[in-house]
PDB file of C-alpha atoms in Angstrom:
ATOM      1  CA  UNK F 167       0.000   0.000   0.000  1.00  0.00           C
ATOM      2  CA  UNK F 168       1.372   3.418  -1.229  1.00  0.00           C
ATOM      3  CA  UNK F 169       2.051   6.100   1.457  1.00  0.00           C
ATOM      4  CA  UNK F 170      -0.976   8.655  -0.005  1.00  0.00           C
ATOM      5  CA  UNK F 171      -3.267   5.312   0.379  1.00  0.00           C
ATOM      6  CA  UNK F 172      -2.516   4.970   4.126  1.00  0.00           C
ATOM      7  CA  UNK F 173      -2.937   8.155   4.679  1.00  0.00           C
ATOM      8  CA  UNK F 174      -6.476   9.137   2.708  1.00  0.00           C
ATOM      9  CA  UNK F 175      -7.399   6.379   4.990  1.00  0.00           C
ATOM     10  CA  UNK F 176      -6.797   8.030   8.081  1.00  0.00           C
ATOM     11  CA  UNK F 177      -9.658   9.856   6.846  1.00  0.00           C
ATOM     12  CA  UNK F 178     -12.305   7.507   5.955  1.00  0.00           C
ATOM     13  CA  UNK F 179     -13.873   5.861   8.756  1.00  0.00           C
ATOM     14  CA  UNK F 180     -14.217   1.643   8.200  1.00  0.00           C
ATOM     15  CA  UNK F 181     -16.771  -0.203   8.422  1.00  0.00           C
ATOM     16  CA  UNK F 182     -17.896  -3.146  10.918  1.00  0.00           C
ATOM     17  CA  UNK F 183     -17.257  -5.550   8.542  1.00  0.00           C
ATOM     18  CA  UNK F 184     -13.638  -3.742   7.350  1.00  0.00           C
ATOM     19  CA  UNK F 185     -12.968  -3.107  11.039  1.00  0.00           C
ATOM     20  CA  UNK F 186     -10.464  -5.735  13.395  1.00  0.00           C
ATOM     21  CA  UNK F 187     -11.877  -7.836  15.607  1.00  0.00           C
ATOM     22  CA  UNK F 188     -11.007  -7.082  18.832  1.00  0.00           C
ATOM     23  CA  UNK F 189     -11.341  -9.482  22.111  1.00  0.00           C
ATOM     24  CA  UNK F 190     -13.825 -10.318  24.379  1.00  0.00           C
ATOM     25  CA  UNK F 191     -11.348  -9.631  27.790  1.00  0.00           C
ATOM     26  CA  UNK F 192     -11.760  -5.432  28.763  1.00  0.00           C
ATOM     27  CA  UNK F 193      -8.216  -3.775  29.445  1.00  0.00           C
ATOM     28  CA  UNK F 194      -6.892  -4.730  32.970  1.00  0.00           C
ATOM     29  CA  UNK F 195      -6.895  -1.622  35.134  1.00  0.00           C
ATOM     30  CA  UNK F 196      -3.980  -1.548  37.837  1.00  0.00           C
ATOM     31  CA  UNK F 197      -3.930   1.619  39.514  1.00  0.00           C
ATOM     32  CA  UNK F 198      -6.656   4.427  40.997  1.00  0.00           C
ATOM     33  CA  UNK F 199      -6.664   7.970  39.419  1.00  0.00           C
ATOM     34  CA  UNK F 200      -3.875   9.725  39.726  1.00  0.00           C
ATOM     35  CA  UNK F 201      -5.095  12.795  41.087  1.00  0.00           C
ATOM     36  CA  UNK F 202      -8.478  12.305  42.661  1.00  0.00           C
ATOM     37  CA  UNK F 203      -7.519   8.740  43.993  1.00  0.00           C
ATOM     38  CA  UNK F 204     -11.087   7.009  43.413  1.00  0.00           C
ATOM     39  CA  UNK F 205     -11.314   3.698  41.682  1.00  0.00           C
ATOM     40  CA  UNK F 206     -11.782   4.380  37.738  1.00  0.00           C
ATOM     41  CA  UNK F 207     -14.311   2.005  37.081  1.00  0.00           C
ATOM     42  CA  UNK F 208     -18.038   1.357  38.445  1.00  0.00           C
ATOM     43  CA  UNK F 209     -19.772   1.476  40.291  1.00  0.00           C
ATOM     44  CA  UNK F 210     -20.050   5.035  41.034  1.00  0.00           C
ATOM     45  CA  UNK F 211     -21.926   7.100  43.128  1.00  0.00           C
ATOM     46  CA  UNK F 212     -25.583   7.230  43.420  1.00  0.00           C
ATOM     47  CA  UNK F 213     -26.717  10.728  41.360  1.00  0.00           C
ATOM     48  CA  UNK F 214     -23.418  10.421  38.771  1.00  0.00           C
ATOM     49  CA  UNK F 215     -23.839  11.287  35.557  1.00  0.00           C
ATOM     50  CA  UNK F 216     -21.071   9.889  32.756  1.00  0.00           C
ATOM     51  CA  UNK F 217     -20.420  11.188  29.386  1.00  0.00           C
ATOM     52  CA  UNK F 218     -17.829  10.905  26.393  1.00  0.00           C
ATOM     53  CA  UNK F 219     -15.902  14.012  25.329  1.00  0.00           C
ATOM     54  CA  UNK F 220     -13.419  13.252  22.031  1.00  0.00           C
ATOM     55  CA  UNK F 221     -11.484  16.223  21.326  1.00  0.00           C
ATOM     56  CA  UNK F 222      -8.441  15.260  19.919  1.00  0.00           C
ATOM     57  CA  UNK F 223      -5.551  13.512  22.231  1.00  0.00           C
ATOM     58  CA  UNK F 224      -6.713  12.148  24.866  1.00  0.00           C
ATOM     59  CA  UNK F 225      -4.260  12.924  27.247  1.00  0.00           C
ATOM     60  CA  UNK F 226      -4.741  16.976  27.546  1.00  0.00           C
ATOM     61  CA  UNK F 227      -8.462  16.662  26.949  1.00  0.00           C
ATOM     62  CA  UNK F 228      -8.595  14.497  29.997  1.00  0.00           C
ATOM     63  CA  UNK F 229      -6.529  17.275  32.327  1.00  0.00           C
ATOM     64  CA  UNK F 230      -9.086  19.737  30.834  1.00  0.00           C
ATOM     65  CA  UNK F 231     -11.666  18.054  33.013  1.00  0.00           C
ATOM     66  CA  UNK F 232     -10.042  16.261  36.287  1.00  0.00           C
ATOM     67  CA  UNK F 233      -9.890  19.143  38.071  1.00  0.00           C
ATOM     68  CA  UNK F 234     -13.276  20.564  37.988  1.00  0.00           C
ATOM     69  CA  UNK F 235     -15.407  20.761  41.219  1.00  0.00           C
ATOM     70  CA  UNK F 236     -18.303  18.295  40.793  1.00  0.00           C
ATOM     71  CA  UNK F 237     -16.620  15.496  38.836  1.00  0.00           C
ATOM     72  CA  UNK F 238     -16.147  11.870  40.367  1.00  0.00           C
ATOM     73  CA  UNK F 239     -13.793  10.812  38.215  1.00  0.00           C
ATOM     74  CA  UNK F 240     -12.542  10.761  34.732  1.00  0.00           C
ATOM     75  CA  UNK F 241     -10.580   7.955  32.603  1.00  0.00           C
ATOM     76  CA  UNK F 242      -9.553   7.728  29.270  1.00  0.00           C
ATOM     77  CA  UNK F 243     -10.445   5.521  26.639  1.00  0.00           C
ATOM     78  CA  UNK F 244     -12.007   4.832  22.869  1.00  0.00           C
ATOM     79  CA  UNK F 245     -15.740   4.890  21.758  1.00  0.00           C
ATOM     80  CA  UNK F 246     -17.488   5.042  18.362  1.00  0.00           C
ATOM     81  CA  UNK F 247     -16.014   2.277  16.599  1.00  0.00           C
ATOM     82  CA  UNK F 248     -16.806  -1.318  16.015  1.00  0.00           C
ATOM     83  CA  UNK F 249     -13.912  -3.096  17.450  1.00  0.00           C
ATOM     84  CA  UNK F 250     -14.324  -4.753  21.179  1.00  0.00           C
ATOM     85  CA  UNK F 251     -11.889  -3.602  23.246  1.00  0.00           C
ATOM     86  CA  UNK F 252      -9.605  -2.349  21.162  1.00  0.00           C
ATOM     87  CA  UNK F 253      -5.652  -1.837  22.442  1.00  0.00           C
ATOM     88  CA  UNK F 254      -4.423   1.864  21.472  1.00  0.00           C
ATOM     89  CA  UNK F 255      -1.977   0.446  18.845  1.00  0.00           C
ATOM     90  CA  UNK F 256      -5.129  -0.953  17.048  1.00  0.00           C
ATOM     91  CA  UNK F 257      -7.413   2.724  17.280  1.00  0.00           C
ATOM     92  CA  UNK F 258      -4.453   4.112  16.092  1.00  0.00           C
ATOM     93  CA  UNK F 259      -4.000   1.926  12.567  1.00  0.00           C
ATOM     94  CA  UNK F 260      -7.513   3.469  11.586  1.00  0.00           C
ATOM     95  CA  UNK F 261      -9.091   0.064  11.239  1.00  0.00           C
ATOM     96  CA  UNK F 262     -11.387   0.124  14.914  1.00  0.00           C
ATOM     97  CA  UNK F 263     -13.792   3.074  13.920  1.00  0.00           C
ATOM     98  CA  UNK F 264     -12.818   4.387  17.538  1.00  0.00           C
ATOM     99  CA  UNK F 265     -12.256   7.631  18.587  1.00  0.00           C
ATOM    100  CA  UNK F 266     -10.146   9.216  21.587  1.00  0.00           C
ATOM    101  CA  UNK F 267     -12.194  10.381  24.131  1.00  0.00           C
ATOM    102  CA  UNK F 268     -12.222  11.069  27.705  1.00  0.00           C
ATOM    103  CA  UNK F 269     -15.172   9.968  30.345  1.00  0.00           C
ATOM    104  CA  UNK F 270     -16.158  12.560  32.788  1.00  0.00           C
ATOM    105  CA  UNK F 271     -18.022  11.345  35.339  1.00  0.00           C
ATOM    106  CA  UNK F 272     -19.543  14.037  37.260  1.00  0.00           C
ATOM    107  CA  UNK F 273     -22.145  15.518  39.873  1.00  0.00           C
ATOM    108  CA  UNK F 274     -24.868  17.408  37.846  1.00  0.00           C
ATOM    109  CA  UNK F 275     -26.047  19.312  40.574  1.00  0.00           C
ATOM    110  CA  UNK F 276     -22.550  20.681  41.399  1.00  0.00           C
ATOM    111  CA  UNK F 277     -21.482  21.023  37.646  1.00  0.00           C
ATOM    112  CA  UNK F 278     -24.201  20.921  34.992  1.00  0.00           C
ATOM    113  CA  UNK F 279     -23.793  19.387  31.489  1.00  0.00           C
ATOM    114  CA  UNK F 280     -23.885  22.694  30.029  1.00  0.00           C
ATOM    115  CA  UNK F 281     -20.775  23.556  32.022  1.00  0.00           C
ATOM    116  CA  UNK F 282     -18.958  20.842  30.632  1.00  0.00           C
ATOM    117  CA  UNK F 283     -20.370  21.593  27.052  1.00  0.00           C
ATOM    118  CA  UNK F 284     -19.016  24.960  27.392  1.00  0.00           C
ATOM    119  CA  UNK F 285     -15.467  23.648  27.996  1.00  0.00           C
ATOM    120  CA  UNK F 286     -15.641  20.940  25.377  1.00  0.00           C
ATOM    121  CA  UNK F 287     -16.345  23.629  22.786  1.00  0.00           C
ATOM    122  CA  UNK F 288     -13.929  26.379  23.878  1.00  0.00           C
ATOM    123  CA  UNK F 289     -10.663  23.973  24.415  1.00  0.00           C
ATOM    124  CA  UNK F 290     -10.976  22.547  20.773  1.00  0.00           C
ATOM    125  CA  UNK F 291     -11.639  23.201  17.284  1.00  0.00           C
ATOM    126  CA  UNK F 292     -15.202  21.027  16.620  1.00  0.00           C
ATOM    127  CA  UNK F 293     -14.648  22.124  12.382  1.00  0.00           C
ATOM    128  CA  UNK F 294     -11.502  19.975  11.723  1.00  0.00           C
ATOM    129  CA  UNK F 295     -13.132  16.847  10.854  1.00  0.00           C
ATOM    130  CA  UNK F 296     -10.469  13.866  10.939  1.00  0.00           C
ATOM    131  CA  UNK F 297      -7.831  15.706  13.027  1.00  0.00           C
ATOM    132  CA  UNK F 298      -7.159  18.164  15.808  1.00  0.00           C
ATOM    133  CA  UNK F 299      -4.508  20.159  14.590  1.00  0.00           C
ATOM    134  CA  UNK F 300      -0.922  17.820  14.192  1.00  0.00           C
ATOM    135  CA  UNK F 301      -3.030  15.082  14.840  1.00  0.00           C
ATOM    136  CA  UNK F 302      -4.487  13.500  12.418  1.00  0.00           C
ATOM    137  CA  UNK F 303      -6.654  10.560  11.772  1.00  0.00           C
ATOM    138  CA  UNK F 304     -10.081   9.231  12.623  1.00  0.00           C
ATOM    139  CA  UNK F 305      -9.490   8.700  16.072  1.00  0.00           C
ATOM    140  CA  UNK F 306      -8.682  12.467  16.689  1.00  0.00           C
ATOM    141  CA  UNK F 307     -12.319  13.273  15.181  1.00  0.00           C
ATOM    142  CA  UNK F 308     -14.504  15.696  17.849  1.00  0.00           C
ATOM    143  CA  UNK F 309     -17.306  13.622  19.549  1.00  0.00           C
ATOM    144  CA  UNK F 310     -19.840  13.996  22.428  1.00  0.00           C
ATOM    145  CA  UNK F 311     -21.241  10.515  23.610  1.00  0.00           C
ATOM    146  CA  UNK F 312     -24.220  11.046  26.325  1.00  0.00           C
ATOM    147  CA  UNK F 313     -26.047   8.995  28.668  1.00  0.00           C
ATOM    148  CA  UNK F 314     -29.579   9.845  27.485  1.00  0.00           C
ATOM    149  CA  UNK F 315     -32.091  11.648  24.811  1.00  0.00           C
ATOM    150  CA  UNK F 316     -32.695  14.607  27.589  1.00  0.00           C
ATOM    151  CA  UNK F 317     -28.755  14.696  27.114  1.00  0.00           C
ATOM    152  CA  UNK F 318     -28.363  14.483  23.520  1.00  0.00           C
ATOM    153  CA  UNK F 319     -31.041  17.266  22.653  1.00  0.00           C
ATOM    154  CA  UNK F 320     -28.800  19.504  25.197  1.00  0.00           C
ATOM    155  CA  UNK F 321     -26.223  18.724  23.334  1.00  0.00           C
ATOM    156  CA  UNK F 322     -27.584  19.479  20.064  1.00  0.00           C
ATOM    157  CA  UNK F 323     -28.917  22.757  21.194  1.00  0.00           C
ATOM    158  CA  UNK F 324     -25.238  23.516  22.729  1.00  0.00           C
ATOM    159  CA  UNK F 325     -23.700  22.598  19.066  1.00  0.00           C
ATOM    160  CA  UNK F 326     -26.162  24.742  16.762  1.00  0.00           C
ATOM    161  CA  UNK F 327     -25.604  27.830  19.708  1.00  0.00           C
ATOM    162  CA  UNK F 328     -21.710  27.139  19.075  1.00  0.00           C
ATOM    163  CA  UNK F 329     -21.990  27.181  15.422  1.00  0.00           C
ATOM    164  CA  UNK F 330     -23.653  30.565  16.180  1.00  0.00           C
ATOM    165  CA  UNK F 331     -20.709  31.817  17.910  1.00  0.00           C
ATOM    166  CA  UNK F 332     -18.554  31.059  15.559  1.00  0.00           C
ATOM    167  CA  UNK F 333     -19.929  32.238  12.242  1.00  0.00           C
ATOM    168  CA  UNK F 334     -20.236  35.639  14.360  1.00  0.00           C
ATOM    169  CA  UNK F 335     -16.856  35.557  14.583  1.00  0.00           C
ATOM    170  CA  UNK F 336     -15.725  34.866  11.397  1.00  0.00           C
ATOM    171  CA  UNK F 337     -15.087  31.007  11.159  1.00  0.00           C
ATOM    172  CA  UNK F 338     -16.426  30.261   7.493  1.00  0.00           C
ATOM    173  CA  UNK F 339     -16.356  25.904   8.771  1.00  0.00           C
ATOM    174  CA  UNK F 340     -18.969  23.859   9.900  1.00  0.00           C
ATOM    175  CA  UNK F 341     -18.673  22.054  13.395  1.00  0.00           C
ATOM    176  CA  UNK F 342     -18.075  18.605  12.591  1.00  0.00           C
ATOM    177  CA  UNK F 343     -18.539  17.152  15.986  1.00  0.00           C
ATOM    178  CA  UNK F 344     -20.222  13.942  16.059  1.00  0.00           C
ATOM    179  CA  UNK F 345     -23.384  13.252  18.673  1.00  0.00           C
ATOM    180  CA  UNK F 346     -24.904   9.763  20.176  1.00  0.00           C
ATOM    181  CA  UNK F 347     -26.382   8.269  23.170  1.00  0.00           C
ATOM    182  CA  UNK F 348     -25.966   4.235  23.708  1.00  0.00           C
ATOM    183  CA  UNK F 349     -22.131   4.069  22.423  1.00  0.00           C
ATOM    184  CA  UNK F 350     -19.907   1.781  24.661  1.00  0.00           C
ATOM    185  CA  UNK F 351     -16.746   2.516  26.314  1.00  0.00           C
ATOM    186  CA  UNK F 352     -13.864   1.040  26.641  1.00  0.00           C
ATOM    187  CA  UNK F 353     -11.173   2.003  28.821  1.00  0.00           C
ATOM    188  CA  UNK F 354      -7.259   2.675  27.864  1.00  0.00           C
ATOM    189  CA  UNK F 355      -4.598   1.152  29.112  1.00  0.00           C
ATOM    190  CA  UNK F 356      -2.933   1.999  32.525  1.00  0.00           C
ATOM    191  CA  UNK F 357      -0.446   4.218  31.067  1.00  0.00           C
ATOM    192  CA  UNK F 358      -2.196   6.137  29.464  1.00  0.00           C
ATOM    193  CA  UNK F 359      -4.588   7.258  32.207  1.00  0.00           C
ATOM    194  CA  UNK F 360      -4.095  11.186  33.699  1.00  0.00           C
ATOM    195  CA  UNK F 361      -0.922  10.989  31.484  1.00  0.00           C
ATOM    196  CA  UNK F 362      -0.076  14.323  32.183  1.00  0.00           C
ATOM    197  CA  UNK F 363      -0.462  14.049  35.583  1.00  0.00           C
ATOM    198  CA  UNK F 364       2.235  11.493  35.661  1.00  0.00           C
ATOM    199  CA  UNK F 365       4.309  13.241  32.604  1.00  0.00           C
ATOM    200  CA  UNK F 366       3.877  16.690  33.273  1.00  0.00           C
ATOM    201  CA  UNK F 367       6.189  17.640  30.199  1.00  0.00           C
ATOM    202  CA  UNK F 368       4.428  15.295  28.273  1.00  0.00           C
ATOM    203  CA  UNK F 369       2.510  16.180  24.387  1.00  0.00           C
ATOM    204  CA  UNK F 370      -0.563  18.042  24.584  1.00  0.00           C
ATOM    205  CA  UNK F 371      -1.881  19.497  21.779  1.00  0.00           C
ATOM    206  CA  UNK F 372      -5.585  20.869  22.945  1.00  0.00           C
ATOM    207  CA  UNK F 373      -6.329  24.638  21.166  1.00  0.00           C
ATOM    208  CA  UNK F 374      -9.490  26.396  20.992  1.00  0.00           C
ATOM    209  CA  UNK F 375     -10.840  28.772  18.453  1.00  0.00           C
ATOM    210  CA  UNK F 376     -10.414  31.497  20.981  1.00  0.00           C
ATOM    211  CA  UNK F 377     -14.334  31.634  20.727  1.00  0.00           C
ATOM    212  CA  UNK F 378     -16.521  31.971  23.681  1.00  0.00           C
ATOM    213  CA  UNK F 379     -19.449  29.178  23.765  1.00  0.00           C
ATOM    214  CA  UNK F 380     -22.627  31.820  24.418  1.00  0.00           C
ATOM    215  CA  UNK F 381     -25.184  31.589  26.603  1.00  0.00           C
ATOM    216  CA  UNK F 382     -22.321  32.232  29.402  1.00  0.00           C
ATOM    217  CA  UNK F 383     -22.034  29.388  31.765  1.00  0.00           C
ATOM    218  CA  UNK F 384     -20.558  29.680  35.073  1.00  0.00           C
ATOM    219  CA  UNK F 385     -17.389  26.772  35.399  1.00  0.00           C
ATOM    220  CA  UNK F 386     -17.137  25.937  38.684  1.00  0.00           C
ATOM    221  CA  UNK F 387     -13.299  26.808  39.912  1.00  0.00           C
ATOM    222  CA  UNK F 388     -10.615  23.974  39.107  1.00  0.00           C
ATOM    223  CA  UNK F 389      -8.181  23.323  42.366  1.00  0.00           C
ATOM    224  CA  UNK F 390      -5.470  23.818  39.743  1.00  0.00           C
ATOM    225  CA  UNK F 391      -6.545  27.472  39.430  1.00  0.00           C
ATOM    226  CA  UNK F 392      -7.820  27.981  43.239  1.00  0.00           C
ATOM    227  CA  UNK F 393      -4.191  26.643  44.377  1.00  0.00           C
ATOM    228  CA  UNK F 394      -5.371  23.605  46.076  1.00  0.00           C
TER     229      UNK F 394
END
């Protein structure tokens, strides 16, 4: 396969029956999260409320979130592709479907979806399609998984006020960012959870638009930027 083949297919998304197979056995998680300490998988507490956010690498999408008052716990992991727990050398050959995403598992009565919307939009570019800036490929694509329909039409009121936003302020590209309720997750493997937490010089490449998501939603204060 010529080099311009493998990479137009870092574009094209495959199908179920194009996509590996996977394995029935989840990834074996070792360790708690690094900086809240709580167990990473279920079950959680009673009133939680988890949801998907793929904007790019996973790794400074997931510190975007971690440190936000009202959220349990976050992990990160693939979602949106065919392939059973899929290892991260397999999402990133293209051939799982799966993006990069990070689950935020959080308190809605201390921090609100639309809080969290209001990040997701701001700390990315939701126009790029298959890519977030150097990174390219399918698995870099901008997604919002959510637990429920009351959820998803939040969303998809969010993503039309965004795309508001940013015609206002010039941006001539459509948001590309992909919504769905009922799509499994899988978690990463030990390493690569709250990477920068354990690399702090590590590779994050998370930019914004420098747009402001409108309506204005309060974001509860991060202990990063309290101090704590």
């Amino acid at each position: 396969m010529s080099f311009m083949t493998m990479l137009s297919r870092k574009f094209v998304l495959p199908s179920a029956a194009e996509a590996l197979p996977g394995r029935a056995e989840p990834v074996r998680l070792t360790q708690p999260h690094a900086v809240l300490g709580r167990p990473l998988t279920p079950p959680w507490p009673e009133g939680m409320q988890a949801v998907c956010f793929g904007m790019g690498c996973f790794w400074g999408a997931e510190r975007a979130f971690w440190s936000l008052e009202g959220v349990h716990v976050t992990a990160a992991g693939y979602a949106g592709g065919h392939t059973p727990n899929p290892t991260y050398n397999e999402v990133c050959t293209g051939r799982t479907a799966h993006a990069e995403v990070v689950l935020v598992v959080h308190d809605p009565r201390v921090l609100p979806l639309a809080a969290l919307l209001k990040l997701f939009w701001e700390r990315h570019d939701p126009t790029e399609g298959m890519r977030q800036g150097n990174d390219v490929g399918t698995q870099y694509r901008s997604v919002i998984y959510l637990p429920d329909e009351a959820a998803l039409a939040e969303a998809e009121a969010s993503r039309a006020a965004y795309a508001g936003d940013l015609r206002a302020a010039g941006h001539t590209r459509a948001i590309t960012t992909e919504l769905a309720t009922g799509v499994p997750f899988y978690f990463a493997e030990d390493y690569h959870q709250q990477y920068l937490a354990k690399n702090p010089n590590g590779y994050c490449g998370l930019r914004g638009t420098g747009v402001v998501c409108s309506p204005a939603v309060h974001m509860p204060e991060s202990a990063e930027e309290s101090g704590a």
